[in-house]
CSV table of C-alpha atoms and ligand atoms in Angstrom, one decimal:
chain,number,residue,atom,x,y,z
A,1,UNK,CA,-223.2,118.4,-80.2
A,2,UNK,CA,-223.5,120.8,-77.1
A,3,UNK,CA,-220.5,122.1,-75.1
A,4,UNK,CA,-220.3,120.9,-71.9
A,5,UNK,CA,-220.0,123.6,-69.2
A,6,UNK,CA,-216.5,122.9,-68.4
A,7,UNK,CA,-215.1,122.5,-72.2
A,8,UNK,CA,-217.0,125.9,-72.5
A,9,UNK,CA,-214.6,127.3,-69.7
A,10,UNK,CA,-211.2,125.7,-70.9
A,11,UNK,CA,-212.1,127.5,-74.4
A,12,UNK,CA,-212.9,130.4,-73.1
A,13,UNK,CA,-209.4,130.4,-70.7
A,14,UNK,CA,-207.1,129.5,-73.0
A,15,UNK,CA,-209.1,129.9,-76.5
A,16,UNK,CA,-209.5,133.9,-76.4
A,17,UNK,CA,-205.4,134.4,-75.5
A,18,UNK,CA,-204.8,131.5,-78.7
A,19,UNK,CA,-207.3,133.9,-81.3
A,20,UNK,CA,-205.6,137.0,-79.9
A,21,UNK,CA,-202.3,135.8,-81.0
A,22,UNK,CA,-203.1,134.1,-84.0
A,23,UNK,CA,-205.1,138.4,-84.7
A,24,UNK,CA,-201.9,139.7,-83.9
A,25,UNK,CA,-199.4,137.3,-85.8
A,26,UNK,CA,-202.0,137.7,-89.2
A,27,UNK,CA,-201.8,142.1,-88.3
A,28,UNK,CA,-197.7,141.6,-88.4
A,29,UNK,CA,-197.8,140.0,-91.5
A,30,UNK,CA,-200.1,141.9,-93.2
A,31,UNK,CA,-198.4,144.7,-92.2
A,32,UNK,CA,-194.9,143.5,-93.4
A,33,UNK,CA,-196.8,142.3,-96.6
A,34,UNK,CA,-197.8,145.9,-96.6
A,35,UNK,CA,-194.2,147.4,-95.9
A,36,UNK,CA,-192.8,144.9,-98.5
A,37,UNK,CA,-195.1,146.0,-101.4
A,38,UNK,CA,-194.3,149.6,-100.6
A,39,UNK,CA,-190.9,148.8,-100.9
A,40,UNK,CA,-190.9,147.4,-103.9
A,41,UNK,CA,-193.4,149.6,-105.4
A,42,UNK,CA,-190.4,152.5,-103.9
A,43,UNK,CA,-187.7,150.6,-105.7
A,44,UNK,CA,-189.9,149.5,-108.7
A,45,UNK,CA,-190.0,154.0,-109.1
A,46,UNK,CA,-186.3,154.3,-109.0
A,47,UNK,CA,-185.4,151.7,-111.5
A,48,UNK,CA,-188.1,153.4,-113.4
A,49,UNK,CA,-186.3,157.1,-112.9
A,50,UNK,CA,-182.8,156.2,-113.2
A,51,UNK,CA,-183.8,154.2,-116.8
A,52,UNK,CA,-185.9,157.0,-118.2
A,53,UNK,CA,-182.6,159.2,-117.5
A,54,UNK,CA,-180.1,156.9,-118.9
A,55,UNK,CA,-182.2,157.1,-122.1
A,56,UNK,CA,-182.4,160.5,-122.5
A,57,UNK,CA,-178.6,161.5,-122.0
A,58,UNK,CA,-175.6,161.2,-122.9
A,59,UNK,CA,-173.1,158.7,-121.9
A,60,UNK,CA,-170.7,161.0,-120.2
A,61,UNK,CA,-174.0,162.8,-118.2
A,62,UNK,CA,-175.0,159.1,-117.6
A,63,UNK,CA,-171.1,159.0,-116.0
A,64,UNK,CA,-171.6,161.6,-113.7
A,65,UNK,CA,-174.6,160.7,-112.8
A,66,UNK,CA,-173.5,157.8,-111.2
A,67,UNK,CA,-170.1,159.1,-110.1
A,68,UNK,CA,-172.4,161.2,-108.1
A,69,UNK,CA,-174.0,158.4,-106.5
A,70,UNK,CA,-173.1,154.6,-107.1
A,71,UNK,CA,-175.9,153.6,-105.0
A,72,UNK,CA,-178.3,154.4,-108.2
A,73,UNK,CA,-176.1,152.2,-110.2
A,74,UNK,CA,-177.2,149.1,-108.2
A,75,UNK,CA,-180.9,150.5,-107.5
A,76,UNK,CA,-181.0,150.2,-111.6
A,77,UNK,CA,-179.5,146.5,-111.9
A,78,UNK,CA,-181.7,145.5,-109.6
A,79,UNK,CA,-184.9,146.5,-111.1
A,80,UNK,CA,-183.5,145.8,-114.5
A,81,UNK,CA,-183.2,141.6,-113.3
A,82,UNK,CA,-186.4,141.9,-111.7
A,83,UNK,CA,-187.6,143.5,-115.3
A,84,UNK,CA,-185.3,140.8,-117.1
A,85,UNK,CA,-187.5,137.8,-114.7
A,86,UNK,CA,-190.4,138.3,-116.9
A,87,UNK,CA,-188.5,137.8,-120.5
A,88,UNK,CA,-188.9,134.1,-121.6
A,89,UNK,CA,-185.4,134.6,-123.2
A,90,UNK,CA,-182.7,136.2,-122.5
A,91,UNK,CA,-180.6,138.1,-125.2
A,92,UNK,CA,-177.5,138.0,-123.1
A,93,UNK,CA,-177.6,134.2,-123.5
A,94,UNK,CA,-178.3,133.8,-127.1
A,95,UNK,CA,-175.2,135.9,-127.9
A,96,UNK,CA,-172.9,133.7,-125.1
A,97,UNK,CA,-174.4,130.6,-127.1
A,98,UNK,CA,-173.3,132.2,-130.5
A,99,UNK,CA,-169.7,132.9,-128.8
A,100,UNK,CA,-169.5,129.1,-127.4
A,101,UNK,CA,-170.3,127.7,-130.8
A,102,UNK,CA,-166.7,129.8,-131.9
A,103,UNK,CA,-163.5,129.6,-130.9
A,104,UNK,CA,-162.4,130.4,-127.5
A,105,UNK,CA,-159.4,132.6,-128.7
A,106,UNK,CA,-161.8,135.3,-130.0
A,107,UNK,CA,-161.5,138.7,-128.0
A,108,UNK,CA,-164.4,140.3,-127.0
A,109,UNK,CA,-165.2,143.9,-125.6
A,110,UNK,CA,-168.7,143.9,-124.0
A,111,UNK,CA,-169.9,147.3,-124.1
A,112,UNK,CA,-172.2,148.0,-121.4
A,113,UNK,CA,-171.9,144.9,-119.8
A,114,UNK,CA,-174.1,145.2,-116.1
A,115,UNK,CA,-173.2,142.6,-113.9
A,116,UNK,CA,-170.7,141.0,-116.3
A,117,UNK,CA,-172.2,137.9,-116.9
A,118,UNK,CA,-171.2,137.6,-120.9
A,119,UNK,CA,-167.6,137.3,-119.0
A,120,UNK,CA,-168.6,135.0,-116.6
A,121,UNK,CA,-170.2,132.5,-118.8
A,122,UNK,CA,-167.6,132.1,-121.8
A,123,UNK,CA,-163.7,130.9,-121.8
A,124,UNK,CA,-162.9,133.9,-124.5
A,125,UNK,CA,-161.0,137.2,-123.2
A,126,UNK,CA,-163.8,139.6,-122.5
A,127,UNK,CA,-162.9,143.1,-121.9
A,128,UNK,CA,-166.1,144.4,-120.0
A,129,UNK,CA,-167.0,148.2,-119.7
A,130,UNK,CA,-170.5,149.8,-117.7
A,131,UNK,CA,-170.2,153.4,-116.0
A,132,UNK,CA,-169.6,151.9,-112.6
A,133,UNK,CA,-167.1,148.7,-112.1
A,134,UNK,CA,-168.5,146.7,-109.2
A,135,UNK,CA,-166.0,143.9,-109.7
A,136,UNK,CA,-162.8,144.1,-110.7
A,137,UNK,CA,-162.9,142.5,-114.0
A,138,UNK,CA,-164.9,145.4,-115.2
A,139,UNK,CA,-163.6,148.3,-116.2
A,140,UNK,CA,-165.5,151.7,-115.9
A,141,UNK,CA,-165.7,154.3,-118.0
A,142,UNK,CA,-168.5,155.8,-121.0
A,143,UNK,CA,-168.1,153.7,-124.0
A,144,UNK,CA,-167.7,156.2,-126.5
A,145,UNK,CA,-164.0,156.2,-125.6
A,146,UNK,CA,-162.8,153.1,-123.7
A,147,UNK,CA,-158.9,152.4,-123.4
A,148,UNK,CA,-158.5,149.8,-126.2
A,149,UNK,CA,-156.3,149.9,-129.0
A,150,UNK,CA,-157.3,150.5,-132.3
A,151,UNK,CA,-158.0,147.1,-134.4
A,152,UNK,CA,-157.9,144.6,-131.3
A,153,UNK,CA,-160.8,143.4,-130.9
A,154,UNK,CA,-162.5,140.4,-132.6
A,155,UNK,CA,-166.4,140.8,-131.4
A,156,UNK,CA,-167.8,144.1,-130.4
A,157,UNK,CA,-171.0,142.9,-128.0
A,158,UNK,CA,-174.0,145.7,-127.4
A,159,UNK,CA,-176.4,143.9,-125.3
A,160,UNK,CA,-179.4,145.8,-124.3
A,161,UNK,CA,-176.9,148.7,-123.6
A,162,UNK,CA,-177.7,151.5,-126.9
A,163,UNK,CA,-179.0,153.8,-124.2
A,164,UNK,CA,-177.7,157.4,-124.4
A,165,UNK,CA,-179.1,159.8,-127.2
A,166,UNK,CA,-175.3,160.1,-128.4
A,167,UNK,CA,-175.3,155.8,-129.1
A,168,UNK,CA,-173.8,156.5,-132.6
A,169,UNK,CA,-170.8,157.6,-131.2
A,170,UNK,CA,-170.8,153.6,-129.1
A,171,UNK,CA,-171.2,152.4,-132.1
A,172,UNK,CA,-168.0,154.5,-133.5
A,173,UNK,CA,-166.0,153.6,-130.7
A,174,UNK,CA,-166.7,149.6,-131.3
A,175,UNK,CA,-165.8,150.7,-135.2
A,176,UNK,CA,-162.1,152.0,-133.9
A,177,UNK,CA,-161.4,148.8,-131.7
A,178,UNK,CA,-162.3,146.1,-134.0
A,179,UNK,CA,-160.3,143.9,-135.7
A,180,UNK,CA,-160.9,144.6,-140.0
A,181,UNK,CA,-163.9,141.5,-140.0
A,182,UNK,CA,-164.6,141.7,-136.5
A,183,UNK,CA,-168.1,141.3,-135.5
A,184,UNK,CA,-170.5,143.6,-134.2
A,185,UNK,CA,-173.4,141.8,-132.2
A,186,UNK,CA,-175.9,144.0,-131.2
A,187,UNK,CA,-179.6,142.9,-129.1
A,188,UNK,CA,-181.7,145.9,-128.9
A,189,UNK,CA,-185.1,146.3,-127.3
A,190,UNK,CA,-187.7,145.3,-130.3
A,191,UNK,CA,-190.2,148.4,-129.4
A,192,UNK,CA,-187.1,150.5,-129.9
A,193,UNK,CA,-186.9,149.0,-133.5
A,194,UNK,CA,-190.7,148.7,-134.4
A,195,UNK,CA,-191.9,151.2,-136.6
A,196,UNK,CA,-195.5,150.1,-135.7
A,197,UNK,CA,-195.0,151.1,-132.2
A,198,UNK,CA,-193.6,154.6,-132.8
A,199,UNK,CA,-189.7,152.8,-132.9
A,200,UNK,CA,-187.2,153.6,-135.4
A,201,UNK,CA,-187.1,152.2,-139.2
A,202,UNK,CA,-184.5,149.4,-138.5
A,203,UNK,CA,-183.7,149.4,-141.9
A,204,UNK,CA,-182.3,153.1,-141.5
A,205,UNK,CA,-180.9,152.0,-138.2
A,206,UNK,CA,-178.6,148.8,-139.9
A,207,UNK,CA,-178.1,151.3,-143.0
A,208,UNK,CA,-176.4,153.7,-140.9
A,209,UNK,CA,-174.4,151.1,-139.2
A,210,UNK,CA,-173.7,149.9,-142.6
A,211,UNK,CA,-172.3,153.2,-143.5
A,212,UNK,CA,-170.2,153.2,-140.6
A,213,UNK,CA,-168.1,150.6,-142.3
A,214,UNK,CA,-170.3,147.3,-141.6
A,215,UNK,CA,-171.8,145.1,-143.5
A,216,UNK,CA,-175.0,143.1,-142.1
A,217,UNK,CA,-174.9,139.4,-141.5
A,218,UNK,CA,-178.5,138.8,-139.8
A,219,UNK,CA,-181.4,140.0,-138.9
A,220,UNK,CA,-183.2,138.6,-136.2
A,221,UNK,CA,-187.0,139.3,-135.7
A,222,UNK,CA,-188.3,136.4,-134.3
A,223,UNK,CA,-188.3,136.8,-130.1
A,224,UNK,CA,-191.3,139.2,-129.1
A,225,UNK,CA,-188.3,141.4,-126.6
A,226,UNK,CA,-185.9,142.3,-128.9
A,227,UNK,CA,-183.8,142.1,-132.1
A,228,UNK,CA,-180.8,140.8,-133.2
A,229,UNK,CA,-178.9,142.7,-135.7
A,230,UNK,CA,-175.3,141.4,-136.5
A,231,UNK,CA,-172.4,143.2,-138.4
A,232,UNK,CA,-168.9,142.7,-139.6
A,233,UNK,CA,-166.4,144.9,-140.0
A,234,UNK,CA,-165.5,145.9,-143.5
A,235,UNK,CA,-161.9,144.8,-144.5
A,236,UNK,CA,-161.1,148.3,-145.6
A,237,UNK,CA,-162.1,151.4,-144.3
A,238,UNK,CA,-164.9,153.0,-146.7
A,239,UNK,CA,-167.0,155.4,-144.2
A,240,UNK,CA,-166.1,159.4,-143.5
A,241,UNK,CA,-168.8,158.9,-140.1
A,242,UNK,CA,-170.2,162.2,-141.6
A,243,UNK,CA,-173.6,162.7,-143.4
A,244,UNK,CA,-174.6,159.3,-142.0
A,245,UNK,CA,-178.1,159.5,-141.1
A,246,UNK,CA,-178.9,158.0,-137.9
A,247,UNK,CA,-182.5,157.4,-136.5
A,248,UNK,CA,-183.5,158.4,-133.2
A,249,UNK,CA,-184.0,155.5,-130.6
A,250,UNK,CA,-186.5,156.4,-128.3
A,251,UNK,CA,-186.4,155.3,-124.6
A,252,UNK,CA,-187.3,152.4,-123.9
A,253,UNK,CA,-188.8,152.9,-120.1
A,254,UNK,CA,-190.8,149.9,-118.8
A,255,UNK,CA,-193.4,149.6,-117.0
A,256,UNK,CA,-195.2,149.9,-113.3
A,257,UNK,CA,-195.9,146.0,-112.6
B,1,SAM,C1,-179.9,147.4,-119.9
B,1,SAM,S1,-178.4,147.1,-119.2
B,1,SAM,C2,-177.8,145.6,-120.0
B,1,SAM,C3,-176.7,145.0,-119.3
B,1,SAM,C4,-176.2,143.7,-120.0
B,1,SAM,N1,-175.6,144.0,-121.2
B,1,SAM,C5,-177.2,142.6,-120.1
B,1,SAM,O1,-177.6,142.3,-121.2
B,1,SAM,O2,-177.7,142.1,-119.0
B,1,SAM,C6,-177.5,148.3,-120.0
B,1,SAM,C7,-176.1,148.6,-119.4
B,1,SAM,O3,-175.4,149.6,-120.3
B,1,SAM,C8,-174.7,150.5,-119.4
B,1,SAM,N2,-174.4,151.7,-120.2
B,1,SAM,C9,-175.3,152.6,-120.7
B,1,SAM,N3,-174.7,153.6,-121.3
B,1,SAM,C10,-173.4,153.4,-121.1
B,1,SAM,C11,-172.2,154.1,-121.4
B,1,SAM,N4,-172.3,155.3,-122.1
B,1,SAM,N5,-171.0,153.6,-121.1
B,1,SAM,C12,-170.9,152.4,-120.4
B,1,SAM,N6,-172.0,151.7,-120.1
B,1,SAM,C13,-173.2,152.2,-120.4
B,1,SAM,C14,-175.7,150.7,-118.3
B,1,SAM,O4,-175.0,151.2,-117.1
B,1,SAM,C15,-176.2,149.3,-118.0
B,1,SAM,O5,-175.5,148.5,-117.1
């Protein structure tokens, strides 16, 4: 159909301003799109940093690292739950499921616990430790040497957390504080486990647990993220912690998405 003169005129008064705004709204969103990516892609490259140095130190280097800055601490946790949002499963809720279907009175010391949710999501005691406490229930410190007591604990949790090069000495540490039968629960990335893909032999891995004064009660394979392995304490003491041959664990770093 043709314009008429004067519908020709009203678009071309108030059109051109409506197109210039409707340019200029689609620039300021493109370029916050644009800000947001780099943003992310910014704080997608910390996460990335601060994990690739929490696997290759050691937990007290990891401690000062973060006593240096907390700031990092937080940069990590939130790339780690943006990381975590692509896992169809989380291992932190298999091992709350395992806890609810036991009883309540059970004490537990989560070693390495982030944001604390294990605590938050079961009726148990639950003595959390991570390197920096950003809420009160949890308790800072490197968890080579946390301030329990000998024998009180009844499940030793390692979620994800195996990180620094000196993790035998984690695993030493949850040996001391457990209860003779207590359990050891450990989720662990599965690359970091998988022969195949340049991981360590998990069959060294549980024997050297199992020399530490643990025997194995499962071994879990089946999720494509990780592995569960789980321990309990021997009743009597049996290992001398030296000669014990532990694998290396390599990093586990993630990555750019
Ligand atoms: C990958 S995150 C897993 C967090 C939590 N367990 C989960 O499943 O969501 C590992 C956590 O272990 C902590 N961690 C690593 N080495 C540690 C150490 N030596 N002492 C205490 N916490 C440690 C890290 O700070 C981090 O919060």
């Amino acid at each position: 159909m043709k314009e008429t003169r004067s519908r020709k005129r009203k678009r071309e008064k108030h059109g051109k301003p409506q197109n210039m705004a409707s340019a200029s709204s689609k620039i300021t969103k493109s370029s916050s799109n644009f800000l947001d990516k780099m943003r992310a892609r910014l704080s997608g490259g910390h996460f990335r940093m601060i994990n690739e140095k929490l696997y290759t130190c050691t937990g007290d280097e990891a401690l000062d690292y973060f006593k240096e800055d907390p700031s990092l601490f937080d940069m990590y946790h939130t790339g780690y739950q943006e990381q975590m949002s692509h896992w169809p499963e989380q291992p932190v809720n298999i091992i709350t499921q395992w806890l609810k279907a036991r009883s309540s009175s059970l004490v537990v010391a989560d070693f390495g616990c982030g944001d604390a949710r294990l605590a938050k999501n079961v009726k148990n005691k639950v003595f959390s430790f991570d390197l920096v406490s950003n809420d009160p229930s949890v308790i800072a410190c490197d968890m080579s040497n946390t301030p329990l007591d000998a024998s009180s604990i009844d499940v030793a949790v390692f979620c994800l957390s195996l990180m620094g090069t000196n993790f035998p000495s984690y695993l030493e540490e949850a040996h001391r504080v457990l209860k003779p039968s207590g359990w050891l629960l450990i989720a662990e990335v599965k690359s970091r486990l998988d022969p195949n893909t340049g991981g360590a032999d998990p069959k060294m891995f549980s024997k050297a647990i199992s020399d530490l004064g643990f025997t194995s009660t499962l071994k879990d394979f089946s999720n494509k993220m990780f592995v569960l392995l789980y321990f309990q304490k021997k009743e009597k003491e049996t290992s001398t912690r030296k000669g014990i041959e532990w694998p290396e664990l390599k990093p586990c770093l993630y990555k750019r998405r």
